[in-house]
Structures are given as C-alpha cells and as structure tokens.
Amino acid sequence: KPGEQKHSKEPSSLQCMHLAVVACGDRLEETLIMLKSAVLFSNRRLCFHIFAEDSLKPDFEKKLKEWPSSYTKKFEYNIYPITFSVGNAQEWKKLFKPCAAQRLFLPVILKDVDSLLYVDTDVLFLRPIDDIWHILKEFNSTQLAAMAPEHEIPKIGWYSRFARHPYYGTTGVNSGVMLMNLTRIRNTRFKNSMIPSGLSWEEMLYPLYQKYKNYITWGDQDLLNIIFYFNPECLYVFPCQWNYRPDHCMYGSNCKGAEEEGVSILHGNRGVYHDDKQPTFKALYEVIRDFPFEDNLFQSLYYPLQSKFLDTVHTLCGRIPQVFLKQIEKTMKKVYENRVIVYLGANHRY
C-alpha cells in the first residue's frame, strides 16, 4: 500500500529506480514539484523514499493521491520518519538545513535497497531519471557514489577559497544530486583521519562530525567532501549538467556540458524558485508546478516556458535560454514519439 514501509524485496521494487528526498519545514510544495518532474518524464517505474517530519506525512499522502491514475501507476512510495542511528539526533537535525543530515543515514536505513538517487527538494528533472540511473553501470569496481563538482572554476569556487577542512578534488563536490550504490557503501571500510584500519559508513559518521564540526559550513555536504577526500577512488564525478545551479550562469556561463547538451537536472539552491534573483529558474519551477497533469506537454508546458523566458533575457542566466530548453524539448519529443508508436501499434496489428 502507498505510504506503508516495505521490508521484503518485492519484484516491483527490484525493477524500480529508487529516488530519495528529505523534506522538513516548509518544503512540502517543493518536494511535490520535484516528484512531479520525475514522474512526467521517466520511463521505468519509480520508487519514492520520502523522509519527512510527522506533521508533513498526511499532506504528502493527500496530495499524491490527488494525482491522476495514469501517473500514480508509474510509482510507489514510502514515507519515513526522520531518524539518526548514531550520535545526538538533535545535533544532526540542526546541522545546516533542517533534517538535511538524514541523507547521510540512507545506507543504514534502506537496507533492502541496492542503489538510490538522492536529491534535494529544490531539484527539477528536465529529462528521464532513467538517464542518470544508467551512470550506475559506469562505476568502476571501487566507485560507490557519484556527485557533480561544487564549482567549475577554482578561483571563484567556495571550497577552494574558504574551506577549513579537507574536501574532494580542486573545488569540492555538491551533494544536492547524489547517486549511490548502497550495497557497496554498506560493505566498504573507509579510510579516515581517525583510525588507520578503516571504518564502516555508520561507524565513521559521528566521530567525523565531532572532529570537524567547528570547521564545517555546509553541514552534511562538508562531511561527504571530507569522506571522499580520504577515499577519492570511491567517487564517480558526473558533469555539471546533472546538477545545474545558479552559480553556473550568474557569473557568466561556465558549464560546458549544459551548453552542449542542455540542463539535465536543475538545482534551484539559494531559494531561487521563490524570489526574483534568478527569474529563469523561477520560471521553470512555476511552469512545472502549474502544468495540469493530463494536458498537452508542448502546449501547456513548453510554450508557456518559452514565453516566460522572454521576460528573463535581461539577466545573465536568461541570456542562454537554449541551455534550459534543449534537454526538456528533446525529452518531450521522445515522450510523443513513444506515444505515437504505442498508438500505432495498438491500431495496426500485422
């Protein structure tokens, strides 16, 4: 049943692409729009793992049940309470944004899940999740997680200028979109700065936090950077179009992958969906939010988006609308091609 935790490996969940999100405070709407973008474009079945404060659970269930059956049949979902298996729960809960540290405990909690895509609530999918899910097959024998760089240019990157703790690579990594092989994470002993013999993921989290808590600014993301600084062979780095943020266009366009292929996953951090600082990001959020599920995608999503983008050309991000539109247009064309093929197949039996 929707909303009920599953403890057995059912055939449907084995076929699922697993997507996890953590929602606390006022993040209900953002989370639902993210899930909507996932369902709109994805091909394979989705399993949503929603970690939420108890007060939000009834609202999630109510809203998800209101979606039309043509979409609800594409996914199943579980809603979990916020829990931390080691250390002080209140400390973890207050680390950076409310409940964000929950993502660190996903390998421990979701013991029956082999692989998982974690995203922040302020993420929008502009192409099928299937496409980032395929990256799991590109992992070599030691890689167990994938993230995008925090910045493309070290001289304007946050970690390269201000970090007071170890971090991955030259600019650090951003944890807002994180692909994980949970089985490998659970089975690995991680090198660290505390014990020479290595520690399991769960054993490592709280001592690591205690050691670095006076030096970290971005909470759990900093802890992940520290972990992969000591274990760089465990990380697969995917390009910036899979985690495209305002930083990629507000200082001039500096994500080459997005320029060539278009944005694949939009990450509206810094609250840009809800203010007027980056109207291009806000336009995408509002158009997906307002799209009536069973309407024509081109007519009710793509064309309104084009129209809204005309009002953003005076901004740095608005000067490159093709970067935001390219992948979403390609995705919608594929959706229609698939529907036409299905329709023709149903009406022409040979």
CSV table of C-alpha atoms in Angstrom, one decimal:
chain,number,residue,atom,x,y,z
A,1,LYS,CA,0.0,0.0,0.0
A,2,PRO,CA,1.2,3.5,-0.6
A,3,GLY,CA,2.8,5.1,2.5
A,4,GLU,CA,3.5,1.7,4.1
A,5,GLN,CA,7.1,0.6,4.6
A,6,LYS,CA,8.1,-2.4,2.7
A,7,HIS,CA,10.6,-4.8,4.3
A,8,SER,CA,10.7,-7.5,1.6
A,9,LYS,CA,12.3,-7.3,-1.8
A,10,GLU,CA,9.3,-7.4,-4.0
A,11,PRO,CA,9.6,-7.9,-7.7
A,12,SER,CA,8.3,-4.4,-8.4
A,13,SER,CA,10.8,-2.7,-6.1
A,14,LEU,CA,13.7,-4.6,-7.8
A,15,GLN,CA,12.6,-3.1,-11.1
A,16,CYS,CA,12.3,0.3,-9.6
A,17,MET,CA,14.6,3.3,-9.9
A,18,HIS,CA,14.8,4.4,-6.3
A,19,LEU,CA,14.6,8.1,-5.5
A,20,ALA,CA,15.1,9.6,-2.0
A,21,VAL,CA,14.3,13.1,-0.7
A,22,VAL,CA,14.3,14.6,2.8
A,23,ALA,CA,11.5,17.2,3.5
A,24,CYS,CA,11.2,19.3,6.6
A,25,GLY,CA,9.7,22.7,7.5
A,26,ASP,CA,8.1,24.4,4.5
A,27,ARG,CA,9.5,22.1,1.8
A,28,LEU,CA,6.2,20.2,1.0
A,29,GLU,CA,5.4,22.0,-2.2
A,30,GLU,CA,9.0,22.0,-3.5
A,31,THR,CA,9.2,18.2,-2.9
A,32,LEU,CA,5.9,17.6,-4.7
A,33,ILE,CA,7.1,19.6,-7.7
A,34,MET,CA,10.3,17.7,-7.8
A,35,LEU,CA,8.4,14.3,-7.7
A,36,LYS,CA,6.1,15.6,-10.4
A,37,SER,CA,9.0,16.4,-12.7
A,38,ALA,CA,10.4,12.9,-12.1
A,39,VAL,CA,7.1,11.2,-13.0
A,40,LEU,CA,6.4,13.4,-16.0
A,41,PHE,CA,9.4,12.3,-18.0
A,42,SER,CA,10.7,9.0,-16.6
A,43,ASN,CA,10.2,5.7,-18.4
A,44,ARG,CA,10.8,2.9,-15.9
A,45,ARG,CA,8.8,2.6,-12.6
A,46,LEU,CA,9.9,4.8,-9.7
A,47,CYS,CA,10.1,4.0,-6.0
A,48,PHE,CA,10.0,7.2,-3.9
A,49,HIS,CA,11.5,7.2,-0.4
A,50,ILE,CA,10.2,10.3,1.3
A,51,PHE,CA,11.8,11.2,4.7
A,52,ALA,CA,9.6,13.8,6.3
A,53,GLU,CA,8.6,15.3,9.7
A,54,ASP,CA,5.5,13.6,11.1
A,55,SER,CA,3.4,16.7,10.5
A,56,LEU,CA,4.0,16.6,6.8
A,57,LYS,CA,3.1,12.9,6.2
A,58,PRO,CA,-0.7,13.4,5.9
A,59,ASP,CA,-0.2,16.2,3.4
A,60,PHE,CA,2.1,14.1,1.2
A,61,GLU,CA,-0.4,11.3,1.2
A,62,LYS,CA,-3.3,13.6,0.4
A,63,LYS,CA,-1.5,15.4,-2.4
A,64,LEU,CA,-0.1,12.3,-4.1
A,65,LYS,CA,-3.5,10.6,-4.1
A,66,GLU,CA,-4.9,13.6,-6.0
A,67,TRP,CA,-2.6,12.9,-9.0
A,68,PRO,CA,-4.4,11.1,-11.9
A,69,SER,CA,-4.1,7.3,-12.0
A,70,SER,CA,-2.2,7.5,-15.4
A,71,TYR,CA,0.6,8.9,-13.3
A,72,THR,CA,0.2,7.2,-9.9
A,73,LYS,CA,0.6,3.8,-11.6
A,74,LYS,CA,4.1,4.8,-12.6
A,75,PHE,CA,5.4,4.9,-9.0
A,76,GLU,CA,5.1,3.6,-5.5
A,77,TYR,CA,6.1,5.5,-2.4
A,78,ASN,CA,7.1,5.1,1.3
A,79,ILE,CA,7.1,7.9,3.9
A,80,TYR,CA,9.6,7.5,6.7
A,81,PRO,CA,10.1,9.5,9.9
A,82,ILE,CA,13.4,11.4,10.4
A,83,THR,CA,15.8,9.2,12.3
A,84,PHE,CA,19.5,9.2,13.0
A,85,SER,CA,21.1,5.8,14.0
A,86,VAL,CA,24.2,7.2,15.7
A,87,GLY,CA,25.1,10.3,17.8
A,88,ASN,CA,22.8,13.0,19.0
A,89,ALA,CA,19.6,13.3,17.0
A,90,GLN,CA,19.1,17.0,17.8
A,91,GLU,CA,22.6,17.8,16.7
A,92,TRP,CA,22.1,16.0,13.4
A,93,LYS,CA,18.7,17.7,12.9
A,94,LYS,CA,20.1,21.2,13.3
A,95,LEU,CA,23.2,20.6,11.1
A,96,PHE,CA,22.9,23.1,8.3
A,97,LYS,CA,19.3,23.0,7.0
A,98,PRO,CA,16.6,21.2,9.0
A,99,CYS,CA,16.9,17.4,8.6
A,100,ALA,CA,19.4,17.6,5.7
A,101,ALA,CA,21.8,15.3,7.5
A,102,GLN,CA,19.3,12.5,7.1
A,103,ARG,CA,20.8,11.7,3.7
A,104,LEU,CA,24.0,10.5,5.4
A,105,PHE,CA,22.0,7.7,7.0
A,106,LEU,CA,20.2,6.3,3.9
A,107,PRO,CA,22.6,3.3,3.5
A,108,VAL,CA,21.8,2.3,7.1
A,109,ILE,CA,18.0,2.8,6.9
A,110,LEU,CA,17.2,1.5,3.5
A,111,LYS,CA,18.9,-1.9,4.0
A,112,ASP,CA,16.8,-3.6,1.2
A,113,VAL,CA,17.7,-1.0,-1.4
A,114,ASP,CA,20.7,-1.7,-3.6
A,115,SER,CA,21.1,1.6,-5.4
A,116,LEU,CA,19.5,5.0,-5.0
A,117,LEU,CA,19.4,8.5,-6.3
A,118,TYR,CA,19.2,11.2,-3.6
A,119,VAL,CA,18.1,14.7,-4.5
A,120,ASP,CA,17.4,17.9,-2.5
A,121,THR,CA,13.9,19.2,-2.5
A,122,ASP,CA,14.8,22.1,-4.8
A,123,VAL,CA,15.7,19.9,-7.8
A,124,LEU,CA,13.8,19.5,-11.1
A,125,PHE,CA,14.3,16.8,-13.6
A,126,LEU,CA,14.3,18.0,-17.2
A,127,ARG,CA,14.9,14.5,-18.7
A,128,PRO,CA,14.1,10.9,-17.6
A,129,ILE,CA,15.7,9.7,-14.3
A,130,ASP,CA,16.5,6.6,-16.4
A,131,ASP,CA,19.4,8.6,-18.0
A,132,ILE,CA,21.2,9.4,-14.7
A,133,TRP,CA,20.3,5.9,-13.4
A,134,HIS,CA,22.4,4.4,-16.3
A,135,ILE,CA,25.5,6.1,-14.7
A,136,LEU,CA,25.5,3.3,-12.1
A,137,LYS,CA,26.7,1.0,-14.8
A,138,GLU,CA,29.6,3.2,-15.5
A,139,PHE,CA,31.0,2.9,-11.9
A,140,ASN,CA,34.3,1.0,-11.8
A,141,SER,CA,35.0,-1.6,-9.1
A,142,THR,CA,35.8,0.9,-6.3
A,143,GLN,CA,33.2,3.6,-7.0
A,144,LEU,CA,30.1,3.7,-4.8
A,145,ALA,CA,28.7,7.2,-5.2
A,146,ALA,CA,28.5,9.9,-7.9
A,147,MET,CA,28.2,13.7,-7.5
A,148,ALA,CA,29.0,16.8,-9.6
A,149,PRO,CA,31.7,19.4,-8.8
A,150,GLU,CA,30.7,22.2,-6.5
A,151,HIS,CA,32.2,24.6,-9.0
A,152,GLU,CA,33.9,24.5,-12.4
A,153,ILE,CA,36.4,27.3,-11.7
A,154,PRO,CA,38.6,27.1,-8.6
A,155,LYS,CA,39.3,30.8,-8.4
A,156,ILE,CA,35.6,31.5,-7.8
A,157,GLY,CA,34.7,28.2,-6.0
A,158,TRP,CA,33.7,28.2,-2.4
A,159,TYR,CA,35.7,25.3,-1.1
A,160,SER,CA,38.9,26.4,-3.0
A,161,ARG,CA,38.7,29.8,-1.4
A,162,PHE,CA,37.2,29.4,2.1
A,163,ALA,CA,37.1,25.7,3.3
A,164,ARG,CA,38.9,25.0,6.6
A,165,HIS,CA,38.6,21.2,6.2
A,166,PRO,CA,39.7,18.6,3.6
A,167,TYR,CA,37.5,18.4,0.5
A,168,TYR,CA,37.3,16.4,-2.7
A,169,GLY,CA,39.4,17.4,-5.7
A,170,THR,CA,40.1,21.1,-6.6
A,171,THR,CA,36.6,22.6,-6.0
A,172,GLY,CA,34.8,20.0,-3.8
A,173,VAL,CA,31.5,18.3,-4.7
A,174,ASN,CA,27.9,19.3,-4.4
A,175,SER,CA,25.6,16.8,-2.6
A,176,GLY,CA,22.3,18.0,-3.9
A,177,VAL,CA,22.2,15.3,-6.5
A,178,MET,CA,23.9,12.1,-5.3
A,179,LEU,CA,23.8,8.7,-7.0
A,180,MET,CA,24.6,5.8,-4.6
A,181,ASN,CA,25.3,2.1,-4.7
A,182,LEU,CA,24.1,1.5,-1.1
A,183,THR,CA,25.3,-2.1,-1.1
A,184,ARG,CA,28.9,-1.1,-1.8
A,185,ILE,CA,28.7,1.7,0.8
A,186,ARG,CA,27.5,-0.8,3.4
A,187,ASN,CA,30.3,-3.2,2.6
A,188,THR,CA,33.2,-0.8,2.4
A,189,ARG,CA,35.8,0.1,5.1
A,190,PHE,CA,36.6,3.8,4.6
A,191,LYS,CA,40.0,5.4,5.1
A,192,ASN,CA,39.8,8.4,7.5
A,193,SER,CA,41.8,10.7,9.7
A,194,MET,CA,40.9,8.9,13.0
A,195,ILE,CA,41.6,5.1,12.8
A,196,PRO,CA,44.2,3.6,10.5
A,197,SER,CA,42.3,0.3,9.9
A,198,GLY,CA,39.3,2.0,8.4
A,199,LEU,CA,35.7,2.3,9.5
A,200,SER,CA,32.3,1.3,8.2
A,201,TRP,CA,30.0,4.1,6.9
A,202,GLU,CA,27.8,4.1,10.0
A,203,GLU,CA,30.8,3.9,12.4
A,204,MET,CA,32.5,6.8,10.7
A,205,LEU,CA,29.7,9.4,10.7
A,206,TYR,CA,29.5,10.7,14.3
A,207,PRO,CA,33.3,10.7,15.0
A,208,LEU,CA,33.9,12.5,11.8
A,209,TYR,CA,31.3,15.1,12.7
A,210,GLN,CA,32.8,15.5,16.2
A,211,LYS,CA,36.2,16.0,14.8
A,212,TYR,CA,35.3,18.6,12.1
A,213,LYS,CA,32.1,20.3,13.5
A,214,ASN,CA,33.8,23.6,14.3
A,215,TYR,CA,35.2,23.8,10.7
A,216,ILE,CA,32.2,22.9,8.6
A,217,THR,CA,29.8,25.4,7.0
A,218,TRP,CA,27.6,23.4,4.7
A,219,GLY,CA,26.8,20.6,7.1
A,220,ASP,CA,26.4,17.1,5.7
A,221,GLN,CA,27.8,18.2,2.3
A,222,ASP,CA,31.1,19.1,4.0
A,223,LEU,CA,31.2,15.7,5.7
A,224,LEU,CA,30.8,14.0,2.4
A,225,ASN,CA,33.6,16.1,1.0
A,226,ILE,CA,35.8,15.0,3.9
A,227,ILE,CA,34.9,11.3,3.4
A,228,PHE,CA,35.7,11.4,-0.4
A,229,TYR,CA,38.9,13.5,0.2
A,230,PHE,CA,40.2,10.4,2.1
A,231,ASN,CA,38.6,8.0,-0.3
A,232,PRO,CA,38.8,9.6,-3.8
A,233,GLU,CA,38.7,6.2,-5.6
A,234,CYS,CA,35.2,5.7,-4.3
A,235,LEU,CA,33.7,8.7,-6.1
A,236,TYR,CA,32.5,9.0,-9.7
A,237,VAL,CA,32.2,12.6,-10.7
A,238,PHE,CA,29.5,13.4,-13.2
A,239,PRO,CA,29.4,16.6,-15.3
A,240,CYS,CA,27.7,19.9,-14.2
A,241,GLN,CA,24.6,19.5,-16.4
A,242,TRP,CA,23.4,16.8,-14.0
A,243,ASN,CA,23.4,19.4,-11.1
A,244,TYR,CA,23.0,22.8,-12.7
A,245,ARG,CA,22.8,25.6,-10.2
A,246,PRO,CA,22.6,29.5,-10.4
A,247,ASP,CA,26.4,29.6,-10.0
A,248,HIS,CA,26.7,28.0,-13.5
A,249,CYS,CA,25.2,31.1,-15.2
A,250,MET,CA,25.1,34.0,-12.8
A,251,TYR,CA,28.9,34.7,-13.2
A,252,GLY,CA,28.7,34.0,-17.0
A,253,SER,CA,28.1,30.6,-18.5
A,254,ASN,CA,30.6,28.1,-17.0
A,255,CYS,CA,29.0,24.7,-17.5
A,256,LYS,CA,30.2,23.5,-20.9
A,257,GLY,CA,28.2,20.3,-20.7
A,258,ALA,CA,24.9,22.2,-20.4
A,259,GLU,CA,25.9,24.5,-23.3
A,260,GLU,CA,26.4,21.4,-25.4
A,261,GLU,CA,23.6,19.1,-24.2
A,262,GLY,CA,21.3,21.3,-22.2
A,263,VAL,CA,20.5,21.1,-18.5
A,264,SER,CA,19.6,17.6,-17.4
A,265,ILE,CA,18.8,18.3,-13.7
A,266,LEU,CA,18.1,21.8,-12.4
A,267,HIS,CA,19.1,22.6,-8.8
A,268,GLY,CA,17.5,25.8,-7.6
A,269,ASN,CA,19.5,26.3,-4.5
A,270,ARG,CA,19.7,29.6,-2.6
A,271,GLY,CA,15.9,29.8,-2.7
A,272,VAL,CA,15.8,31.0,-6.3
A,273,TYR,CA,12.4,29.4,-7.1
A,274,HIS,CA,10.8,31.7,-4.5
A,275,ASP,CA,12.4,35.1,-5.1
A,276,ASP,CA,13.2,37.3,-8.2
A,277,LYS,CA,17.0,36.9,-8.2
A,278,GLN,CA,17.1,34.2,-10.9
A,279,PRO,CA,13.8,34.5,-12.9
A,280,THR,CA,14.9,31.8,-15.3
A,281,PHE,CA,15.0,29.2,-12.5
A,282,LYS,CA,11.7,30.5,-11.1
A,283,ALA,CA,10.0,30.3,-14.5
A,284,LEU,CA,10.9,26.6,-14.8
A,285,TYR,CA,9.6,25.8,-11.3
A,286,GLU,CA,6.3,27.7,-11.8
A,287,VAL,CA,5.6,26.1,-15.2
A,288,ILE,CA,6.1,22.6,-13.9
A,289,ARG,CA,4.1,23.4,-10.8
A,290,ASP,CA,1.2,24.8,-12.8
A,291,PHE,CA,1.2,22.1,-15.5
A,292,PRO,CA,-2.1,20.2,-15.5
A,293,PHE,CA,-1.1,16.5,-15.5
A,294,GLU,CA,-3.0,15.2,-18.5
A,295,ASP,CA,-2.6,18.3,-20.7
A,296,ASN,CA,-0.5,18.5,-23.8
A,297,LEU,CA,3.2,18.9,-22.8
A,298,PHE,CA,4.1,21.2,-25.6
A,299,GLN,CA,1.1,23.4,-25.3
A,300,SER,CA,0.8,23.6,-21.5
A,301,LEU,CA,4.5,23.3,-20.5
A,302,TYR,CA,7.0,24.0,-23.3
A,303,TYR,CA,5.2,27.1,-24.9
A,304,PRO,CA,4.5,28.8,-21.5
A,305,LEU,CA,8.1,28.2,-20.7
A,306,GLN,CA,9.3,29.9,-23.9
A,307,SER,CA,7.0,32.8,-23.2
A,308,LYS,CA,8.2,33.3,-19.6
A,309,PHE,CA,11.9,33.1,-20.7
A,310,LEU,CA,11.3,36.1,-23.0
A,311,ASP,CA,10.9,38.1,-19.8
A,312,THR,CA,14.3,36.9,-18.4
A,313,VAL,CA,16.7,37.9,-21.3
A,314,HIS,CA,17.9,40.9,-19.3
A,315,THR,CA,19.5,38.5,-16.7
A,316,LEU,CA,22.8,36.6,-17.0
A,317,CYS,CA,21.0,33.2,-16.8
A,318,GLY,CA,18.2,34.4,-19.1
A,319,ARG,CA,20.7,35.2,-21.9
A,320,ILE,CA,21.1,31.5,-22.6
A,321,PRO,CA,17.6,30.1,-22.8
A,322,GLN,CA,18.6,27.3,-25.1
A,323,VAL,CA,20.7,25.8,-22.2
A,324,PHE,CA,17.5,25.4,-20.2
A,325,LEU,CA,15.2,24.4,-23.1
A,326,LYS,CA,17.4,21.9,-25.1
A,327,GLN,CA,17.0,18.8,-22.9
A,328,ILE,CA,13.4,19.4,-22.0
A,329,GLU,CA,12.4,19.8,-25.6
A,330,LYS,CA,14.3,16.6,-26.5
A,331,THR,CA,12.6,14.7,-23.7
A,332,MET,CA,9.1,15.8,-24.7
A,333,LYS,CA,9.7,14.8,-28.3
A,334,LYS,CA,10.7,11.3,-27.1
A,335,VAL,CA,7.6,11.1,-25.0
A,336,TYR,CA,5.4,11.9,-28.0
A,337,GLU,CA,7.3,9.6,-30.3
A,338,ASN,CA,6.8,6.7,-27.8
A,339,ARG,CA,3.1,7.5,-27.5
A,340,VAL,CA,2.7,7.6,-31.3
A,341,ILE,CA,4.4,4.2,-31.6
A,342,VAL,CA,2.2,2.7,-28.9
A,343,TYR,CA,-0.9,4.2,-30.5
A,344,LEU,CA,0.1,2.9,-34.0
A,345,GLY,CA,1.0,-0.5,-32.5
A,346,ALA,CA,-2.4,-0.8,-30.9
A,347,ASN,CA,-4.3,0.2,-34.1
A,348,HIS,CA,-2.3,-1.7,-36.7
A,349,ARG,CA,-1.9,-5.4,-36.0
A,350,TYR,CA,0.1,-7.2,-38.6
